[in-house]
XYZ file of C-alpha atoms in Angstrom:
652
model
C -19.617 -46.269 8.107
C -23.111 -44.403 8.910
C -24.071 -42.982 12.293
C -27.716 -42.501 13.918
C -28.463 -39.055 15.350
C -27.497 -39.688 19.046
C -24.093 -41.622 17.610
C -23.170 -38.865 15.390
C -23.812 -36.373 18.453
C -21.840 -38.380 20.994
C -19.343 -38.706 18.348
C -19.042 -35.009 17.612
C -19.088 -34.353 21.495
C -15.666 -36.465 21.853
C -14.348 -34.842 18.856
C -14.973 -31.254 20.344
C -13.247 -32.301 23.578
C -9.884 -33.720 21.570
C -10.049 -30.787 19.172
C -9.912 -28.368 21.867
C -6.891 -30.309 23.423
C -5.105 -30.200 20.462
C -6.092 -26.720 19.512
C -5.085 -25.383 23.045
C -1.351 -26.929 22.340
C -1.521 -25.756 18.829
C -2.440 -21.801 19.705
C 0.947 -20.761 21.433
C -0.676 -17.317 22.112
C -1.112 -15.829 25.323
C -3.709 -13.570 24.348
C -6.124 -16.508 22.614
C -5.105 -18.887 25.764
C -7.013 -16.692 28.099
C -10.559 -16.676 26.912
C -10.564 -20.364 26.781
C -12.803 -21.084 29.685
C -15.062 -18.681 27.899
C -15.227 -20.426 24.803
C -15.935 -23.630 26.946
C -19.035 -21.916 28.467
C -20.401 -20.673 24.915
C -20.425 -23.988 23.446
C -22.192 -25.842 26.455
C -24.506 -22.860 26.151
C -24.921 -23.099 23.016
C -25.300 -26.699 22.604
C -28.381 -26.831 25.305
C -29.858 -23.753 23.513
C -30.227 -25.657 20.461
C -31.270 -28.784 22.210
C -34.043 -27.059 23.332
C -34.864 -25.289 20.131
C -34.957 -28.156 18.280
C -37.406 -30.022 20.528
C -39.891 -27.176 19.961
C -39.284 -27.762 16.147
C -41.008 -31.194 14.922
C -40.758 -31.834 11.569
C -43.627 -31.017 9.419
C -45.323 -34.296 7.668
C -45.543 -34.128 3.852
C -48.935 -34.651 4.001
C -49.790 -31.450 5.713
C -47.633 -29.158 3.035
C -50.067 -27.443 0.522
C -50.046 -28.676 -3.008
C -48.206 -25.511 -4.523
C -44.936 -26.207 -1.990
C -45.302 -30.010 -2.709
C -45.001 -29.184 -6.423
C -42.235 -27.160 -5.965
C -40.782 -29.991 -4.713
C -41.466 -32.220 -7.219
C -39.622 -29.856 -9.658
C -36.852 -29.774 -7.652
C -36.603 -33.598 -7.489
C -37.076 -33.601 -11.407
C -34.383 -30.872 -11.782
C -31.608 -32.537 -9.657
C -32.444 -36.061 -9.971
C -30.176 -38.516 -12.576
C -30.435 -37.973 -15.833
C -31.060 -41.690 -16.690
C -34.464 -41.359 -14.594
C -35.292 -37.318 -15.242
C -38.144 -37.959 -17.378
C -39.650 -41.002 -15.614
C -39.595 -39.249 -12.264
C -43.244 -37.868 -12.290
C -44.687 -41.402 -12.890
C -42.305 -42.596 -9.824
C -44.084 -39.954 -7.481
C -47.365 -40.814 -8.738
C -47.225 -44.167 -7.322
C -46.454 -42.910 -3.642
C -50.736 -42.180 -2.630
C -53.634 -41.142 -3.864
C -53.291 -37.605 -3.299
C -49.449 -37.291 -5.161
C -51.088 -39.155 -8.522
C -53.877 -36.820 -8.638
C -51.504 -33.716 -8.176
C -49.079 -35.334 -10.580
C -51.348 -36.224 -13.193
C -53.841 -33.092 -12.879
C -50.690 -30.537 -12.913
C -50.223 -29.971 -16.908
C -47.472 -27.560 -15.693
C -44.983 -30.460 -14.658
C -44.993 -32.251 -17.890
C -43.863 -29.418 -20.335
C -40.499 -30.045 -20.430
C -39.423 -32.927 -22.919
C -36.146 -34.333 -22.768
C -35.109 -36.675 -25.829
C -32.105 -39.052 -25.070
C -31.308 -42.811 -26.176
C -30.821 -43.375 -22.548
C -34.571 -42.690 -21.481
C -36.304 -45.947 -21.614
C -39.505 -46.281 -23.712
C -38.780 -42.738 -25.532
C -41.674 -42.901 -27.681
C -44.379 -43.731 -24.785
C -42.919 -41.248 -22.744
C -43.016 -38.158 -25.111
C -46.458 -39.497 -25.981
C -47.243 -39.171 -22.276
C -45.570 -36.165 -21.857
C -47.268 -34.293 -25.232
C -50.906 -35.674 -23.995
C -50.385 -34.637 -20.188
C -49.306 -31.051 -21.040
C -52.077 -29.911 -22.604
C -51.705 -26.978 -24.855
C -49.477 -25.019 -22.283
C -46.024 -23.821 -24.150
C -43.564 -26.793 -24.409
C -39.631 -26.771 -24.013
C -37.493 -29.573 -25.950
C -33.950 -30.758 -24.758
C -32.368 -32.836 -27.771
C -29.314 -34.745 -26.232
C -26.778 -36.085 -28.757
C -28.478 -36.914 -32.000
C -26.825 -39.957 -33.491
C -28.738 -39.472 -36.907
C -30.017 -36.049 -38.636
C -33.497 -36.712 -37.758
C -35.038 -38.687 -34.652
C -37.944 -41.205 -34.919
C -39.639 -39.448 -31.796
C -39.136 -36.247 -33.795
C -42.586 -37.202 -35.858
C -44.457 -37.170 -32.878
C -43.232 -33.707 -32.015
C -43.622 -31.964 -35.230
C -47.463 -31.235 -34.784
C -46.464 -29.424 -31.999
C -43.747 -26.995 -32.906
C -46.084 -23.848 -32.568
C -46.133 -24.760 -28.815
C -42.102 -24.746 -28.436
C -40.909 -21.832 -26.590
C -37.536 -23.034 -25.859
C -35.042 -25.317 -27.914
C -31.986 -26.867 -26.796
C -30.191 -29.174 -28.872
C -26.697 -30.690 -28.137
C -24.624 -31.986 -30.958
C -21.727 -33.987 -31.284
C -19.307 -33.637 -34.514
C -20.102 -32.822 -38.055
C -23.891 -33.637 -38.186
C -26.942 -31.443 -39.729
C -29.787 -31.365 -37.163
C -33.135 -30.401 -39.048
C -36.643 -30.486 -36.922
C -38.475 -30.363 -40.107
C -40.161 -32.690 -42.767
C -39.895 -32.176 -46.316
C -44.125 -30.719 -46.752
C -44.695 -27.487 -45.877
C -46.986 -26.725 -42.912
C -49.108 -24.017 -41.519
C -47.494 -24.776 -37.853
C -43.804 -23.126 -37.405
C -41.479 -21.598 -34.407
C -43.717 -18.742 -34.273
C -43.388 -18.667 -30.364
C -39.841 -20.120 -30.044
C -37.713 -17.000 -27.950
C -35.200 -19.341 -26.984
C -32.927 -21.065 -29.077
C -29.631 -22.651 -27.434
C -26.982 -25.107 -29.236
C -24.238 -26.772 -27.332
C -21.427 -28.638 -29.099
C -18.862 -30.461 -27.806
C -16.558 -29.724 -30.996
C -16.033 -26.650 -32.407
C -16.647 -28.283 -36.027
C -20.216 -28.299 -36.611
C -21.037 -26.205 -39.358
C -24.647 -26.760 -39.986
C -27.666 -26.294 -38.171
C -31.276 -25.737 -39.344
C -34.451 -25.125 -37.781
C -36.222 -23.528 -40.915
C -36.186 -26.209 -43.256
C -40.175 -26.076 -44.084
C -40.935 -25.166 -40.455
C -40.272 -21.759 -40.104
C -38.282 -18.625 -40.664
C -35.670 -17.826 -38.075
C -36.459 -14.323 -35.943
C -34.233 -11.730 -34.939
C -34.905 -12.933 -31.435
C -33.858 -16.374 -31.977
C -30.457 -15.100 -33.523
C -29.841 -13.003 -30.773
C -30.012 -16.033 -28.403
C -27.482 -18.502 -30.327
C -25.271 -15.050 -29.605
C -26.296 -15.357 -25.801
C -25.139 -19.043 -25.761
C -21.903 -18.144 -26.004
C -21.600 -20.105 -29.500
C -21.290 -19.905 -33.107
C -22.591 -21.293 -36.140
C -20.989 -21.859 -39.316
C -21.178 -19.315 -42.243
C -23.169 -21.026 -44.464
C -26.023 -21.552 -41.657
C -25.727 -17.783 -41.086
C -26.580 -16.536 -44.848
C -29.089 -19.264 -45.068
C -30.887 -17.687 -41.668
C -30.758 -14.228 -42.871
C -32.466 -14.965 -46.054
C -34.788 -16.957 -44.388
C -35.201 -14.270 -41.835
C -39.002 -12.703 -41.561
C -37.732 -9.669 -39.606
C -34.664 -7.314 -38.541
C -31.941 -9.235 -36.921
C -29.616 -7.272 -34.809
C -26.851 -9.630 -33.746
C -24.825 -12.305 -35.872
C -22.134 -14.558 -34.757
C -20.361 -16.832 -37.099
C -17.348 -18.464 -37.668
C -15.058 -19.214 -40.717
C -12.587 -21.453 -42.050
C -11.503 -19.879 -45.222
C -11.079 -16.185 -46.136
C -13.751 -16.891 -49.087
C -16.249 -17.610 -46.049
C -15.511 -14.309 -44.500
C -15.851 -12.358 -48.221
C -19.094 -14.393 -48.581
C -20.802 -13.630 -45.405
C -19.740 -10.103 -44.543
C -21.348 -9.192 -48.006
C -24.743 -10.843 -46.823
C -24.409 -8.948 -43.371
C -23.692 -5.173 -45.015
C -27.011 -5.397 -47.182
C -28.765 -5.566 -43.881
C -28.713 -2.034 -42.238
C -30.429 -3.420 -38.953
C -27.879 -5.307 -37.938
C -25.709 -3.647 -35.267
C -23.256 -6.407 -33.535
C -21.022 -8.847 -35.454
C -18.610 -11.582 -34.100
C -15.977 -13.237 -36.438
C -14.744 -16.217 -34.844
C -12.300 -19.097 -36.476
C -12.849 -23.021 -36.456
C -9.425 -23.783 -36.947
C -6.442 -23.567 -34.622
C -4.623 -21.102 -35.962
C -5.400 -17.211 -35.893
C -4.429 -17.079 -39.570
C -6.783 -17.053 -42.492
C -5.087 -17.688 -46.006
C -6.676 -17.520 -49.290
C -5.742 -16.467 -52.843
C -8.967 -14.124 -53.492
C -8.295 -10.248 -53.705
C -10.108 -7.837 -51.385
C -12.887 -5.829 -52.943
C -12.288 -2.995 -51.201
C -14.396 -0.913 -53.270
C -17.624 -0.794 -50.966
C -18.473 2.549 -49.628
C -22.009 1.555 -47.966
C -22.081 3.080 -44.471
C -22.601 0.372 -41.785
C -24.819 0.904 -38.480
C -22.751 -1.487 -36.591
C -22.048 -0.881 -32.858
C -20.268 -3.573 -31.724
C -17.442 -5.438 -33.739
C -15.493 -8.440 -32.465
C -12.938 -10.167 -34.693
C -11.283 -13.141 -33.013
C -9.282 -13.774 -35.776
C -6.156 -12.335 -37.546
C -7.711 -10.645 -40.800
C -5.919 -8.668 -43.841
C -5.277 -4.684 -42.352
C -7.167 -3.469 -45.882
C -10.387 -5.530 -44.894
C -10.496 -4.330 -41.501
C -9.950 -0.695 -42.051
C -12.592 -0.418 -44.736
C -15.293 -1.940 -42.201
C -13.986 0.147 -39.607
C -14.287 3.516 -41.329
C -17.640 2.713 -42.727
C -18.883 2.277 -39.372
C -16.692 4.935 -37.603
C -19.862 7.270 -36.221
C -21.607 4.561 -34.551
C -19.031 1.658 -33.415
C -18.669 1.944 -29.636
C -16.941 -1.440 -28.973
C -14.299 -3.184 -30.815
C -12.212 -6.117 -30.048
C -9.707 -7.072 -32.885
C -6.721 -9.349 -33.287
C -3.820 -7.580 -34.394
C 0.096 -8.429 -35.179
C 2.784 -5.956 -34.206
C 2.795 -4.308 -38.051
C -1.035 -3.794 -37.776
C -1.110 -2.662 -34.395
C 1.338 0.167 -34.974
C -0.002 1.351 -38.411
C -3.843 1.569 -36.758
C -3.590 2.274 -33.524
C -3.408 5.962 -33.518
C -6.510 5.764 -35.857
C -8.516 3.521 -33.717
C -7.943 5.805 -30.955
C -9.351 9.182 -33.061
C -12.588 7.278 -33.449
C -15.209 9.449 -32.062
C -17.752 7.018 -30.768
C -15.955 4.420 -29.583
C -15.942 3.658 -25.610
C -14.484 0.200 -25.343
C -10.974 -0.859 -27.274
C -9.688 -4.322 -26.908
C -6.627 -5.514 -28.655
C -5.452 -8.827 -28.809
C -1.645 -9.114 -30.227
C -0.703 -12.825 -30.716
C 2.483 -14.595 -29.954
C 5.037 -14.152 -33.053
C 8.491 -14.207 -33.562
C 10.219 -10.931 -32.259
C 11.505 -8.599 -34.757
C 14.410 -6.781 -33.096
C 14.876 -4.301 -35.647
C 11.436 -2.911 -35.861
C 11.151 0.744 -35.478
C 8.012 2.341 -32.904
C 7.133 6.139 -33.462
C 9.002 7.927 -31.054
C 6.990 11.088 -31.187
C 2.801 11.200 -31.068
C 0.436 13.642 -32.028
C -1.186 16.048 -29.540
C -4.576 13.950 -29.317
C -6.875 13.991 -26.640
C -9.627 11.063 -26.786
C -12.337 12.193 -24.444
C -14.924 9.449 -24.893
C -12.704 5.847 -24.914
C -13.187 4.611 -21.689
C -12.063 1.208 -21.446
C -8.673 0.155 -22.993
C -7.379 -3.398 -22.934
C -4.293 -4.858 -24.800
C -3.039 -8.068 -24.318
C 0.189 -9.375 -25.980
C 2.891 -12.140 -24.740
C 5.724 -10.400 -26.450
C 7.964 -10.552 -23.523
C 11.595 -9.451 -25.370
C 10.107 -6.651 -27.497
C 10.968 -3.560 -25.321
C 10.185 -1.152 -27.982
C 6.775 -2.652 -28.474
C 6.115 -2.066 -24.485
C 7.528 1.626 -24.710
C 4.841 2.717 -27.392
C 2.167 1.136 -25.508
C 3.195 3.142 -22.575
C 3.146 6.118 -24.708
C -0.075 5.738 -25.958
C -1.352 6.085 -22.462
C -0.761 9.781 -22.709
C -3.586 10.075 -25.607
C -6.454 8.600 -22.796
C -5.659 10.515 -19.819
C -10.249 10.054 -19.330
C -9.959 5.736 -19.662
C -11.807 4.564 -16.593
C -10.807 1.016 -16.743
C -7.094 -0.194 -17.997
C -5.835 -3.199 -18.698
C -2.172 -3.795 -20.492
C 0.547 -6.039 -19.684
C 3.024 -4.999 -17.010
C 6.781 -4.571 -17.722
C 8.813 -7.765 -16.646
C 10.845 -7.163 -13.513
C 14.397 -7.237 -14.910
C 17.772 -5.713 -13.900
C 18.268 -3.788 -17.144
C 17.773 -0.382 -16.523
C 15.615 0.392 -19.514
C 13.064 -1.980 -18.048
C 13.161 -0.390 -14.529
C 12.862 3.297 -16.645
C 9.810 1.929 -18.171
C 8.162 0.653 -14.813
C 8.512 3.877 -13.546
C 7.201 5.584 -16.899
C 3.860 3.287 -16.550
C 3.656 4.248 -13.219
C 3.490 8.134 -13.818
C 1.276 7.847 -16.341
C -1.220 5.588 -14.175
C -0.983 8.255 -11.564
C -1.655 10.884 -14.367
C -5.271 9.117 -14.836
C -7.415 11.112 -13.012
C -10.530 9.222 -13.777
C -9.114 5.831 -13.718
C -10.970 3.194 -11.334
C -9.993 0.039 -12.282
C -6.464 -1.295 -13.555
C -4.961 -4.834 -14.260
C -1.676 -5.263 -15.095
C -1.799 -8.808 -16.788
C -3.571 -10.230 -13.990
C -0.852 -9.145 -11.132
C -2.832 -6.230 -10.402
C -5.979 -4.548 -9.972
C -7.218 -1.688 -7.801
C -10.540 -0.656 -7.594
C -12.501 2.768 -6.847
C -16.618 2.311 -7.623
C -19.935 2.383 -6.167
C -21.702 0.122 -3.510
C -23.693 -1.263 -6.149
C -21.169 -2.730 -8.165
C -19.713 -5.104 -5.178
C -20.175 -8.300 -6.828
C -18.649 -7.516 -10.612
C -15.447 -5.783 -9.261
C -12.097 -6.795 -10.278
C -9.689 -8.639 -7.650
C -6.306 -7.659 -6.771
C -4.523 -10.467 -7.660
C -0.816 -9.858 -6.266
C 0.339 -7.142 -3.325
C 3.963 -7.908 -3.771
C 4.926 -6.464 -6.984
C 7.423 -3.642 -7.285
C 8.196 -1.175 -4.355
C 7.224 1.394 -7.100
C 3.676 0.655 -6.944
C 3.556 0.418 -3.091
C 3.235 4.418 -3.378
C 0.145 4.169 -5.629
C -1.450 1.205 -3.720
C -1.113 3.290 -0.776
C -3.288 6.075 -2.966
C -5.993 3.840 -4.027
C -6.400 1.594 -1.141
C -8.662 3.628 0.981
C -11.597 3.408 -1.630
C -10.922 -0.378 -2.367
C -14.078 -2.207 -1.977
C -12.603 -5.890 -2.678
C -9.522 -7.279 -2.341
C -7.338 -11.068 -3.119
C -4.077 -11.501 -2.131
C -1.555 -14.911 -1.387
C 1.685 -15.836 -0.030
C 3.616 -13.704 2.394
C 2.018 -10.353 0.556
C -1.424 -10.502 3.124
C 1.144 -10.021 5.760
C 3.727 -7.910 4.636
C 0.739 -5.012 4.247
C -1.288 -6.069 6.816
C -0.504 -2.878 8.781
C -1.818 -0.785 5.652
C -5.011 -3.032 5.785
C -5.647 -2.541 9.165
C -6.479 1.081 8.405
C -8.754 0.455 5.350
C -10.374 -2.962 6.726
C -13.680 -1.260 7.049
C -14.227 -0.337 3.321
C -13.605 -4.046 2.408
C -16.732 -5.935 1.018
C -14.720 -9.507 -0.335
C -11.673 -11.119 0.989
C -9.938 -13.653 -0.381
C -7.027 -15.450 1.404
C -4.828 -18.543 0.984
C -1.529 -20.105 1.977
C -1.021 -17.937 5.359
C 0.784 -19.863 8.401
C -0.715 -19.818 11.860
C 0.961 -16.861 13.205
C -0.174 -14.757 10.116
C -3.546 -15.985 10.286
C -3.549 -14.745 14.018
C -2.591 -11.758 12.653
C -5.198 -11.366 10.256
C -8.160 -12.679 11.749
C -7.327 -10.579 15.180
C -5.940 -6.916 13.931
C -8.252 -6.678 10.998
C -11.497 -4.775 11.692
C -13.939 -5.724 8.710
C -16.958 -4.522 9.827
C -18.554 -4.420 6.217
C -17.179 -7.650 4.941
C -20.200 -9.815 2.894
C -17.917 -12.671 1.565
C -15.001 -14.432 2.484
C -12.921 -17.246 0.612
C -10.064 -19.174 1.898
C -8.708 -22.544 1.278
C -6.352 -22.435 4.547
C -7.272 -24.493 7.351
C -5.308 -22.405 9.680
C -6.921 -19.453 8.730
C -10.590 -20.897 8.763
C -9.687 -22.054 12.209
C -8.765 -18.992 13.609
C -11.743 -17.122 11.876
C -14.571 -19.915 13.296
C -12.722 -19.381 16.758
C -13.161 -15.791 16.591
C -16.807 -15.694 15.492
C -17.487 -18.237 18.292
C -15.983 -16.098 20.958
C -17.361 -12.822 19.622
C -20.560 -13.956 17.262
C -20.883 -10.031 16.458
C -17.612 -10.074 14.945
C -18.185 -9.778 10.593
C -21.930 -8.467 11.354
C -22.071 -8.346 7.801
C -20.982 -11.859 6.504
C -23.182 -13.380 4.306
C -21.061 -15.846 2.142
C -18.240 -18.375 3.247
C -16.575 -20.551 0.655
C -14.419 -22.928 2.167
C -11.625 -24.498 -0.529
C -9.956 -27.786 -1.309
C -7.642 -28.227 1.617
C -8.501 -30.363 4.616
C -10.307 -28.294 7.357
C -10.228 -31.198 10.451
C -11.624 -27.924 13.320
C -15.337 -28.965 11.975
C -16.406 -28.430 15.673
C -15.116 -24.941 15.878
C -17.266 -24.536 12.333
C -20.303 -25.879 14.005
C -19.831 -23.390 17.118
C -19.446 -20.614 14.890
C -22.522 -21.341 13.156
C -24.756 -22.079 15.769
C -23.808 -19.061 17.716
C -24.050 -17.269 14.835
C -28.049 -18.314 14.582
C -28.367 -17.793 18.372
C -26.864 -14.236 18.051
C -28.766 -13.424 14.961
C -32.261 -14.208 16.694
C -31.262 -12.324 19.608
C -30.074 -9.288 17.675
C -32.183 -9.495 14.677
C -30.573 -7.514 12.132
C -27.603 -6.348 13.349
C -25.966 -9.740 12.861
C -26.415 -11.155 9.381
C -27.297 -14.458 8.819
C -25.145 -17.160 6.537
C -26.931 -17.226 2.879
C -24.484 -19.009 0.937
C -21.960 -22.090 2.430
C -19.944 -23.480 -0.228
C -17.666 -26.269 0.061
C -14.929 -27.539 -2.510
C -13.899 -30.557 -0.321
C -15.637 -34.255 -0.133
C -17.695 -34.538 3.030
C -18.406 -37.899 4.769
C -21.874 -39.048 5.503
C -21.815 -38.967 9.240
C -20.964 -35.044 8.710
C -23.298 -34.319 5.968
C -25.981 -35.723 8.271
C -24.786 -33.267 11.148
C -24.515 -30.302 9.478
C -28.100 -31.118 7.827
C -29.186 -32.350 11.279
C -27.929 -29.595 13.727
C -29.373 -27.281 11.596
C -33.141 -27.905 11.272
C -34.536 -26.736 7.787
C -31.052 -27.106 5.899
C -31.034 -29.350 2.482
C -28.302 -30.628 1.039
C -27.817 -32.263 -2.147
C -24.551 -33.894 -3.823
C -24.064 -31.650 -6.882
C -21.730 -29.200 -8.101
C -24.341 -27.278 -10.174
C -27.015 -27.174 -7.659
C -27.699 -24.398 -4.655
C -30.021 -25.457 -2.520
C -32.428 -22.985 -0.903
C -33.861 -24.046 2.314
C -36.628 -22.798 4.717
C -33.933 -21.206 7.112
C -32.639 -18.700 4.601
C -29.418 -20.941 3.642
C -28.011 -21.711 0.672
C -25.812 -24.695 0.653
C -23.830 -25.981 -2.213
C -21.633 -29.026 -1.288
C -18.931 -29.404 -4.447
C -17.288 -32.856 -4.389
C -14.608 -31.887 -6.614
C -11.196 -32.327 -5.061
């Protein structure tokens, strides 16, 4: 049931009275109960101040908005509108009034994004209108789910291919897409700087924009890599042969070993390529072939980055690495256990290597496998990132070998390895202690991750939002000492369950360093300890899905709005949060305090919900905070004039 403005305010006032009575009984804490009268007074004063302020802020009429702002609103409506009328939204807006009609049809930049979809009514007439009204400006083409290899509307677009700067194609299934005709043309895609191909299935192997139109440029090939997508081996070979300049990045996928050999042979002949990514279109990482490896190639490669997500023969991999050993700085490979033992030391000895990532696929354990027990006295000075992934939980020998390799990389800065499983066996306990000693000996280590269970950080303030996350603090007591040593330099922290309270006293000492805090699943009593005892003056981002903790934080901020003065982003999780009135009090008090104190208390810049909001609550959230625009979209952030960013995510 939709409520009017007055009805919603009355509803919220009554809700506040009922809620505060419930909270009075829920918070059985003498320290909190003593300040309830102050909460009532502050709440009433905030409501009066907000009402007076709203009376002085009349809504601006659309007629008074300048053309630039009105055009930005038009673009936002077209960007966030339903797909079925996205292409015709400007024509709908043009029927509102004479000014809007002149503005819409007189602004060519509004008509430069063309979306081809069979669901668009009168598609041919719509595309013709866009091409006419866009003038000579550069165009962006989006081609959605083509059911045929060549769409009939493309005949209208071919004369304008020289204007394209962005081309996005979404393919479904095994199809060949070609934006070309059979006749040579002097018009080409020379201005294309963005090519994105998104597919719903990994079986798409044929994609061409070069047939009779234009050769691909290296910039286009790089755009394919940036999109996170791969293209078939045959397509890569054709694209490289047609390239008119020097490509530097190649990302391709293979199904058979002969495709891998043939594509690598084509890539090796191009000296400008410095980055190669090999993927697989099959579910199995193993590639079978009867073709023998021709390891006679001796041409030096200038590759700086090599990513191979498939398990290839060791001879081939060693040959590629040896030929690019002097320039290779990033290596990401898949190795079975035998390959890992055979070439791991050789990989660590590469003089130019900075980052090494090794994935060991799950396989049948071999209990009688022998691992080296004595390692050479090798000090790797340039390796800074080492990541080893494996799931061989029963292979204690592999664990011991990985831990012994850590002595060869004393200067590594980022380390990610699987931890030793918690087990009563003496051998596993001994390995855990040895792992702890190896980690403590790494003086340059600033990021540690143990299979997603523990990450410790020591980085500068410029890397605040790119930091790893502490996933679990209730590990082993042996790691507690190391945790205490590094906690004073930690900037980002995430914990769950009872571990948050187990080390609450330690966090109280170093809470002033935290910038990001993520909390979940704590009891009311534990929540009181967290938000009352912890002083977080530099906290910028707070994430929680616990209603008890969020209610306590809102209560703290309502009473003391200068609490958490640096808070910029608040994210509320999936759980139900009934204390919305406290949330409103906190938010409104924050606004008043910000205006009074200036920059000492920061405004919330981003507010994220991962729960459904009723229509009346949406109205209350936007109506009581004037200038806050809302939009029901999981991928849209609205930037209103009041420096707020609100994203309403309706996923449960």
